[in-house]
């Protein structure tokens, strides 16, 4: 048995023993010391009678990430027990595409209530993503992009970045747009860091990279990432206006789902 599977089974055994003995403080500590993906695996692997108990012991700040790692059935099970404000709370800080995936498990009425519970800026960003189905680039994208103008010098860009407390994860390029927010190029961070600060973005940016149209099927997005070794890629609408970006972690999820589907098809099984 692979080492990580043996470790997960051992953790589940220890949690089960602790639950049987009523040592809920120990269970809470062990459970919340695990990465969200491992917590989700334990929930999936646990007998139904333990599942709800374990979920109650997951700390609120971890719930959103754990929900995002669960199967659709378990997502729907736990989300059905929450009101709109609880869903809004657990999704704070998650990426837009992950929140969209969670909201798609909810009835339309509850989705509207969750959106209304968010602040205006978060709601506007999420509504840009949720209008697209999961199976296209728009459903995979995040809106956490850093955009710049071509006329700026690299020194100004560096000073602009230093004003941020942090930059979005997997930011390998800054996206260059015109005054109409249309995509015109990319400025790689590695170029920004080693180039003459007096040079302009226009002089140093890359213009031979095509953005991904928002309705591109997810399997084609995965092929583009694989072919070009991308970490992230911009997404645009039909007029070339920047909508967001897709990052490699979401593409890996697409590849995994396609592999699972192919495996089930070979075994003569369907999604149900």
mmCIF file of C-alpha atoms in Angstrom:
data_model
loop_
_atom_site.group_PDB
_atom_site.id
_atom_site.type_symbol
_atom_site.label_atom_id
_atom_site.label_comp_id
_atom_site.label_asym_id
_atom_site.label_seq_id
_atom_site.Cartn_x
_atom_site.Cartn_y
_atom_site.Cartn_z
ATOM 1 C CA UNK A 1 0.000 0.000 0.000
ATOM 2 C CA UNK A 2 1.379 3.479 -0.860
ATOM 3 C CA UNK A 3 2.705 5.357 2.153
ATOM 4 C CA UNK A 4 0.204 8.260 1.934
ATOM 5 C CA UNK A 5 -2.762 5.851 1.837
ATOM 6 C CA UNK A 6 -1.433 3.946 4.838
ATOM 7 C CA UNK A 7 -1.012 7.246 6.714
ATOM 8 C CA UNK A 8 -4.580 8.315 5.887
ATOM 9 C CA UNK A 9 -5.983 4.964 7.052
ATOM 10 C CA UNK A 10 -3.972 5.218 10.258
ATOM 11 C CA UNK A 11 -5.303 8.740 10.860
ATOM 12 C CA UNK A 12 -8.869 7.565 10.268
ATOM 13 C CA UNK A 13 -8.337 4.673 12.702
ATOM 14 C CA UNK A 14 -7.036 7.063 15.376
ATOM 15 C CA UNK A 15 -9.933 9.450 14.827
ATOM 16 C CA UNK A 16 -12.425 6.577 15.039
ATOM 17 C CA UNK A 17 -10.925 5.374 18.323
ATOM 18 C CA UNK A 18 -11.008 8.919 19.708
ATOM 19 C CA UNK A 19 -14.625 9.352 18.622
ATOM 20 C CA UNK A 20 -15.612 6.023 20.209
ATOM 21 C CA UNK A 21 -13.995 7.088 23.468
ATOM 22 C CA UNK A 22 -15.664 10.499 23.401
ATOM 23 C CA UNK A 23 -12.373 12.419 23.169
ATOM 24 C CA UNK A 24 -13.806 15.156 20.961
ATOM 25 C CA UNK A 25 -11.131 17.707 21.902
ATOM 26 C CA UNK A 26 -8.453 15.356 20.576
ATOM 27 C CA UNK A 27 -10.467 14.665 17.434
ATOM 28 C CA UNK A 28 -10.923 18.385 16.754
ATOM 29 C CA UNK A 29 -7.197 19.008 17.180
ATOM 30 C CA UNK A 30 -6.187 16.106 14.934
ATOM 31 C CA UNK A 31 -8.776 16.901 12.302
ATOM 32 C CA UNK A 32 -8.012 20.596 11.952
ATOM 33 C CA UNK A 33 -4.289 19.917 11.866
ATOM 34 C CA UNK A 34 -4.743 18.206 8.473
ATOM 35 C CA UNK A 35 -4.768 19.870 5.029
ATOM 36 C CA UNK A 36 -8.304 20.490 3.679
ATOM 37 C CA UNK A 37 -7.917 17.771 1.031
ATOM 38 C CA UNK A 38 -7.073 15.207 3.724
ATOM 39 C CA UNK A 39 -10.022 16.289 5.877
ATOM 40 C CA UNK A 40 -12.269 15.842 2.838
ATOM 41 C CA UNK A 41 -10.789 12.390 2.209
ATOM 42 C CA UNK A 42 -11.495 11.381 5.799
ATOM 43 C CA UNK A 43 -15.083 12.584 5.506
ATOM 44 C CA UNK A 44 -15.517 10.621 2.276
ATOM 45 C CA UNK A 45 -13.945 7.530 3.872
ATOM 46 C CA UNK A 46 -15.833 7.667 7.177
ATOM 47 C CA UNK A 47 -18.945 5.607 7.925
ATOM 48 C CA UNK A 48 -22.116 7.738 7.665
ATOM 49 C CA UNK A 49 -22.627 7.717 11.452
ATOM 50 C CA UNK A 50 -19.249 9.449 11.948
ATOM 51 C CA UNK A 51 -19.458 11.811 8.986
ATOM 52 C CA UNK A 52 -21.758 14.406 10.523
ATOM 53 C CA UNK A 53 -19.860 14.315 13.818
ATOM 54 C CA UNK A 54 -16.561 14.935 12.038
ATOM 55 C CA UNK A 55 -18.048 17.791 10.042
ATOM 56 C CA UNK A 56 -19.281 19.484 13.214
ATOM 57 C CA UNK A 57 -15.702 19.393 14.505
ATOM 58 C CA UNK A 58 -14.218 21.099 11.422
ATOM 59 C CA UNK A 59 -13.373 24.701 12.306
ATOM 60 C CA UNK A 60 -15.358 27.352 10.431
ATOM 61 C CA UNK A 61 -12.285 28.844 8.764
ATOM 62 C CA UNK A 62 -11.551 25.440 7.190
ATOM 63 C CA UNK A 63 -15.074 24.567 6.091
ATOM 64 C CA UNK A 64 -15.022 26.361 2.738
ATOM 65 C CA UNK A 65 -11.822 24.716 1.522
ATOM 66 C CA UNK A 66 -12.967 21.305 2.781
ATOM 67 C CA UNK A 67 -16.359 21.666 1.051
ATOM 68 C CA UNK A 68 -14.532 22.443 -2.185
ATOM 69 C CA UNK A 69 -12.653 19.129 -1.995
ATOM 70 C CA UNK A 70 -15.738 16.953 -1.428
ATOM 71 C CA UNK A 71 -17.754 15.041 -4.002
ATOM 72 C CA UNK A 72 -20.897 16.733 -5.330
ATOM 73 C CA UNK A 73 -23.155 14.473 -3.229
ATOM 74 C CA UNK A 74 -21.399 15.278 0.045
ATOM 75 C CA UNK A 75 -21.169 18.953 -0.856
ATOM 76 C CA UNK A 76 -24.931 19.016 -1.349
ATOM 77 C CA UNK A 77 -25.451 17.090 1.910
ATOM 78 C CA UNK A 78 -23.540 19.547 4.095
ATOM 79 C CA UNK A 79 -24.637 22.684 2.229
ATOM 80 C CA UNK A 80 -28.305 21.706 2.640
ATOM 81 C CA UNK A 81 -27.862 22.108 6.399
ATOM 82 C CA UNK A 82 -26.605 25.717 6.141
ATOM 83 C CA UNK A 83 -28.458 28.980 5.713
ATOM 84 C CA UNK A 84 -27.348 31.635 3.230
ATOM 85 C CA UNK A 85 -25.302 33.599 5.770
ATOM 86 C CA UNK A 86 -23.376 30.475 6.807
ATOM 87 C CA UNK A 87 -22.546 29.694 3.172
ATOM 88 C CA UNK A 88 -21.413 33.289 2.623
ATOM 89 C CA UNK A 89 -19.185 33.050 5.717
ATOM 90 C CA UNK A 90 -17.448 29.782 4.835
ATOM 91 C CA UNK A 91 -16.739 30.930 1.261
ATOM 92 C CA UNK A 92 -14.929 34.103 2.327
ATOM 93 C CA UNK A 93 -11.392 34.028 0.990
ATOM 94 C CA UNK A 94 -12.007 31.234 -1.526
ATOM 95 C CA UNK A 95 -11.258 31.762 -5.197
ATOM 96 C CA UNK A 96 -14.186 32.842 -7.338
ATOM 97 C CA UNK A 97 -14.357 29.641 -9.375
ATOM 98 C CA UNK A 98 -14.402 27.539 -6.191
ATOM 99 C CA UNK A 99 -17.234 29.647 -4.747
ATOM 100 C CA UNK A 100 -19.128 29.308 -8.038
ATOM 101 C CA UNK A 101 -18.779 25.518 -7.863
ATOM 102 C CA UNK A 102 -20.215 25.532 -4.342
ATOM 103 C CA UNK A 103 -23.131 27.825 -5.231
ATOM 104 C CA UNK A 104 -24.087 25.600 -8.133
ATOM 105 C CA UNK A 105 -24.950 22.904 -5.570
ATOM 106 C CA UNK A 106 -27.587 25.173 -4.030
ATOM 107 C CA UNK A 107 -31.167 25.953 -5.093
ATOM 108 C CA UNK A 108 -31.463 29.210 -7.059
ATOM 109 C CA UNK A 109 -33.281 30.885 -4.178
ATOM 110 C CA UNK A 110 -30.457 30.122 -1.731
ATOM 111 C CA UNK A 111 -27.823 31.176 -4.273
ATOM 112 C CA UNK A 112 -29.496 34.580 -4.577
ATOM 113 C CA UNK A 113 -29.598 34.898 -0.780
ATOM 114 C CA UNK A 114 -25.880 34.047 -0.550
ATOM 115 C CA UNK A 115 -25.020 36.643 -3.202
ATOM 116 C CA UNK A 116 -27.100 39.244 -1.365
ATOM 117 C CA UNK A 117 -25.235 38.446 1.854
ATOM 118 C CA UNK A 118 -21.900 39.331 0.216
ATOM 119 C CA UNK A 119 -20.493 42.841 -0.060
ATOM 120 C CA UNK A 120 -21.005 44.617 -3.384
ATOM 121 C CA UNK A 121 -17.477 44.090 -4.695
ATOM 122 C CA UNK A 122 -17.379 40.354 -3.930
ATOM 123 C CA UNK A 123 -20.850 39.876 -5.390
ATOM 124 C CA UNK A 124 -19.973 41.696 -8.618
ATOM 125 C CA UNK A 125 -16.818 39.605 -9.078
ATOM 126 C CA UNK A 126 -18.614 36.344 -8.426
ATOM 127 C CA UNK A 127 -21.512 37.144 -10.741
ATOM 128 C CA UNK A 128 -18.992 37.460 -13.576
ATOM 129 C CA UNK A 129 -17.946 33.840 -13.018
ATOM 130 C CA UNK A 130 -21.204 32.170 -12.048
ATOM 131 C CA UNK A 131 -22.905 33.082 -15.335
ATOM 132 C CA UNK A 132 -20.663 30.578 -17.160
ATOM 133 C CA UNK A 133 -21.010 26.778 -16.992
ATOM 134 C CA UNK A 134 -18.294 24.676 -15.329
ATOM 135 C CA UNK A 135 -17.290 23.096 -18.635
ATOM 136 C CA UNK A 136 -15.900 26.255 -20.271
ATOM 137 C CA UNK A 137 -13.033 28.653 -19.578
ATOM 138 C CA UNK A 138 -15.379 31.155 -17.906
ATOM 139 C CA UNK A 139 -16.349 28.578 -15.294
ATOM 140 C CA UNK A 140 -12.696 27.859 -14.509
ATOM 141 C CA UNK A 141 -11.445 31.435 -14.259
ATOM 142 C CA UNK A 142 -10.728 33.617 -11.241
ATOM 143 C CA UNK A 143 -11.060 37.387 -11.262
ATOM 144 C CA UNK A 144 -8.014 37.932 -9.003
ATOM 145 C CA UNK A 145 -5.867 39.540 -11.695
ATOM 146 C CA UNK A 146 -3.306 42.324 -11.524
ATOM 147 C CA UNK A 147 -3.545 44.534 -14.588
ATOM 148 C CA UNK A 148 -1.210 47.307 -15.758
ATOM 149 C CA UNK A 149 -0.975 49.770 -18.665
ATOM 150 C CA UNK A 150 1.680 49.635 -21.378
ATOM 151 C CA UNK A 151 2.816 53.252 -20.929
ATOM 152 C CA UNK A 152 4.053 52.725 -17.349
ATOM 153 C CA UNK A 153 7.712 52.303 -16.496
ATOM 154 C CA UNK A 154 8.833 49.153 -14.706
ATOM 155 C CA UNK A 155 9.810 51.274 -11.700
ATOM 156 C CA UNK A 156 6.223 52.513 -11.370
ATOM 157 C CA UNK A 157 4.932 48.929 -11.686
ATOM 158 C CA UNK A 158 7.270 47.742 -8.933
ATOM 159 C CA UNK A 159 6.133 50.524 -6.635
ATOM 160 C CA UNK A 160 2.514 49.650 -7.440
ATOM 161 C CA UNK A 161 3.094 45.991 -6.504
ATOM 162 C CA UNK A 162 4.711 46.966 -3.199
ATOM 163 C CA UNK A 163 1.463 48.663 -2.196
ATOM 164 C CA UNK A 164 -0.242 45.258 -2.170
ATOM 165 C CA UNK A 165 -0.171 43.264 1.062
ATOM 166 C CA UNK A 166 0.019 40.143 -1.129
ATOM 167 C CA UNK A 167 -0.422 39.194 -4.748
ATOM 168 C CA UNK A 168 -2.741 36.435 -6.031
ATOM 169 C CA UNK A 169 -1.374 32.905 -5.859
ATOM 170 C CA UNK A 170 0.303 31.573 -9.006
ATOM 171 C CA UNK A 171 0.905 35.054 -10.386
ATOM 172 C CA UNK A 172 3.668 34.523 -12.935
ATOM 173 C CA UNK A 173 2.640 37.383 -15.240
ATOM 174 C CA UNK A 174 1.046 40.799 -14.931
ATOM 175 C CA UNK A 175 -1.674 41.315 -17.535
ATOM 176 C CA UNK A 176 -1.350 44.374 -19.778
ATOM 177 C CA UNK A 177 -4.621 45.995 -20.876
ATOM 178 C CA UNK A 178 -5.629 49.175 -22.670
ATOM 179 C CA UNK A 179 -8.000 51.833 -21.354
ATOM 180 C CA UNK A 180 -10.975 49.669 -22.417
ATOM 181 C CA UNK A 181 -9.643 46.701 -20.408
ATOM 182 C CA UNK A 182 -8.830 44.816 -23.603
ATOM 183 C CA UNK A 183 -5.945 42.372 -23.388
ATOM 184 C CA UNK A 184 -2.779 43.443 -25.215
ATOM 185 C CA UNK A 185 0.026 41.410 -23.618
ATOM 186 C CA UNK A 186 1.785 39.936 -20.583
ATOM 187 C CA UNK A 187 4.659 41.188 -18.468
ATOM 188 C CA UNK A 188 6.428 38.172 -16.878
ATOM 189 C CA UNK A 189 7.471 38.790 -13.275
ATOM 190 C CA UNK A 190 10.941 37.459 -14.046
ATOM 191 C CA UNK A 191 11.297 40.160 -16.730
ATOM 192 C CA UNK A 192 10.058 42.840 -14.360
ATOM 193 C CA UNK A 193 12.591 41.880 -11.687
ATOM 194 C CA UNK A 194 15.725 41.844 -13.851
ATOM 195 C CA UNK A 195 15.072 44.635 -16.365
ATOM 196 C CA UNK A 196 16.048 48.313 -16.349
ATOM 197 C CA UNK A 197 13.487 50.100 -14.128
ATOM 198 C CA UNK A 198 13.355 53.002 -16.590
ATOM 199 C CA UNK A 199 12.128 50.745 -19.414
ATOM 200 C CA UNK A 200 8.413 50.815 -20.195
ATOM 201 C CA UNK A 201 5.989 47.938 -19.996
ATOM 202 C CA UNK A 202 5.399 48.317 -23.742
ATOM 203 C CA UNK A 203 9.091 47.687 -24.415
ATOM 204 C CA UNK A 204 9.312 44.577 -22.234
ATOM 205 C CA UNK A 205 5.910 42.906 -22.489
ATOM 206 C CA UNK A 206 5.176 39.693 -24.393
ATOM 207 C CA UNK A 207 2.602 40.049 -27.174
ATOM 208 C CA UNK A 208 2.779 36.650 -28.896
ATOM 209 C CA UNK A 209 0.536 34.873 -26.343
ATOM 210 C CA UNK A 210 -3.124 34.524 -27.266
ATOM 211 C CA UNK A 211 -5.683 34.831 -24.442
ATOM 212 C CA UNK A 212 -8.301 32.112 -23.965
ATOM 213 C CA UNK A 213 -11.826 32.934 -25.230
ATOM 214 C CA UNK A 214 -14.321 32.673 -22.393
ATOM 215 C CA UNK A 215 -16.425 29.912 -24.015
ATOM 216 C CA UNK A 216 -13.478 27.602 -24.795
ATOM 217 C CA UNK A 217 -14.311 24.023 -23.631
ATOM 218 C CA UNK A 218 -12.430 22.940 -20.513
ATOM 219 C CA UNK A 219 -10.702 20.011 -22.251
ATOM 220 C CA UNK A 220 -9.282 22.420 -24.845
ATOM 221 C CA UNK A 221 -8.119 24.705 -22.010
ATOM 222 C CA UNK A 222 -6.296 21.728 -20.483
ATOM 223 C CA UNK A 223 -4.615 20.953 -23.813
ATOM 224 C CA UNK A 224 -3.478 24.573 -24.185
ATOM 225 C CA UNK A 225 -1.932 24.559 -20.704
ATOM 226 C CA UNK A 226 -0.188 21.248 -21.391
ATOM 227 C CA UNK A 227 1.091 22.315 -24.806
ATOM 228 C CA UNK A 228 2.399 25.682 -23.621
ATOM 229 C CA UNK A 229 3.513 24.773 -20.056
ATOM 230 C CA UNK A 230 1.426 27.631 -18.670
ATOM 231 C CA UNK A 231 1.049 28.428 -14.992
ATOM 232 C CA UNK A 232 -1.758 30.892 -15.693
ATOM 233 C CA UNK A 233 -3.525 32.341 -18.726
ATOM 234 C CA UNK A 234 -5.838 35.330 -19.319
ATOM 235 C CA UNK A 235 -9.488 34.857 -20.282
ATOM 236 C CA UNK A 236 -11.270 37.336 -22.559
ATOM 237 C CA UNK A 237 -14.776 37.917 -23.921
ATOM 238 C CA UNK A 238 -15.681 38.141 -27.608
ATOM 239 C CA UNK A 239 -14.453 41.759 -27.785
ATOM 240 C CA UNK A 240 -11.081 40.927 -26.245
ATOM 241 C CA UNK A 241 -11.934 42.497 -22.870
ATOM 242 C CA UNK A 242 -10.161 40.826 -19.959
ATOM 243 C CA UNK A 243 -12.504 38.866 -17.680
ATOM 244 C CA UNK A 244 -10.060 36.959 -15.463
ATOM 245 C CA UNK A 245 -7.432 34.247 -15.562
ATOM 246 C CA UNK A 246 -7.169 30.486 -15.252
ATOM 247 C CA UNK A 247 -4.459 28.894 -13.105
ATOM 248 C CA UNK A 248 -2.837 25.495 -13.385
ATOM 249 C CA UNK A 249 -4.423 24.108 -10.204
ATOM 250 C CA UNK A 250 -7.873 24.361 -11.778
ATOM 251 C CA UNK A 251 -6.615 22.768 -14.983
ATOM 252 C CA UNK A 252 -5.222 19.827 -12.986
ATOM 253 C CA UNK A 253 -8.747 19.296 -11.615
ATOM 254 C CA UNK A 254 -10.078 19.136 -15.188
ATOM 255 C CA UNK A 255 -7.416 16.602 -16.183
ATOM 256 C CA UNK A 256 -8.207 14.481 -13.115
ATOM 257 C CA UNK A 257 -11.940 14.529 -13.857
ATOM 258 C CA UNK A 258 -11.316 13.528 -17.478
ATOM 259 C CA UNK A 259 -9.082 10.671 -16.321
ATOM 260 C CA UNK A 260 -11.757 9.486 -13.851
ATOM 261 C CA UNK A 261 -14.406 9.634 -16.577
ATOM 262 C CA UNK A 262 -12.207 7.658 -18.999
ATOM 263 C CA UNK A 263 -11.494 5.046 -16.325
ATOM 264 C CA UNK A 264 -15.202 4.611 -15.564
ATOM 265 C CA UNK A 265 -16.039 4.373 -19.260
ATOM 266 C CA UNK A 266 -13.476 1.603 -19.689
ATOM 267 C CA UNK A 267 -15.144 -0.226 -16.793
ATOM 268 C CA UNK A 268 -18.585 0.191 -18.347
ATOM 269 C CA UNK A 269 -19.750 2.639 -15.655
ATOM 270 C CA UNK A 270 -21.404 6.046 -15.884
ATOM 271 C CA UNK A 271 -21.306 9.042 -13.526
ATOM 272 C CA UNK A 272 -24.180 7.699 -11.415
#
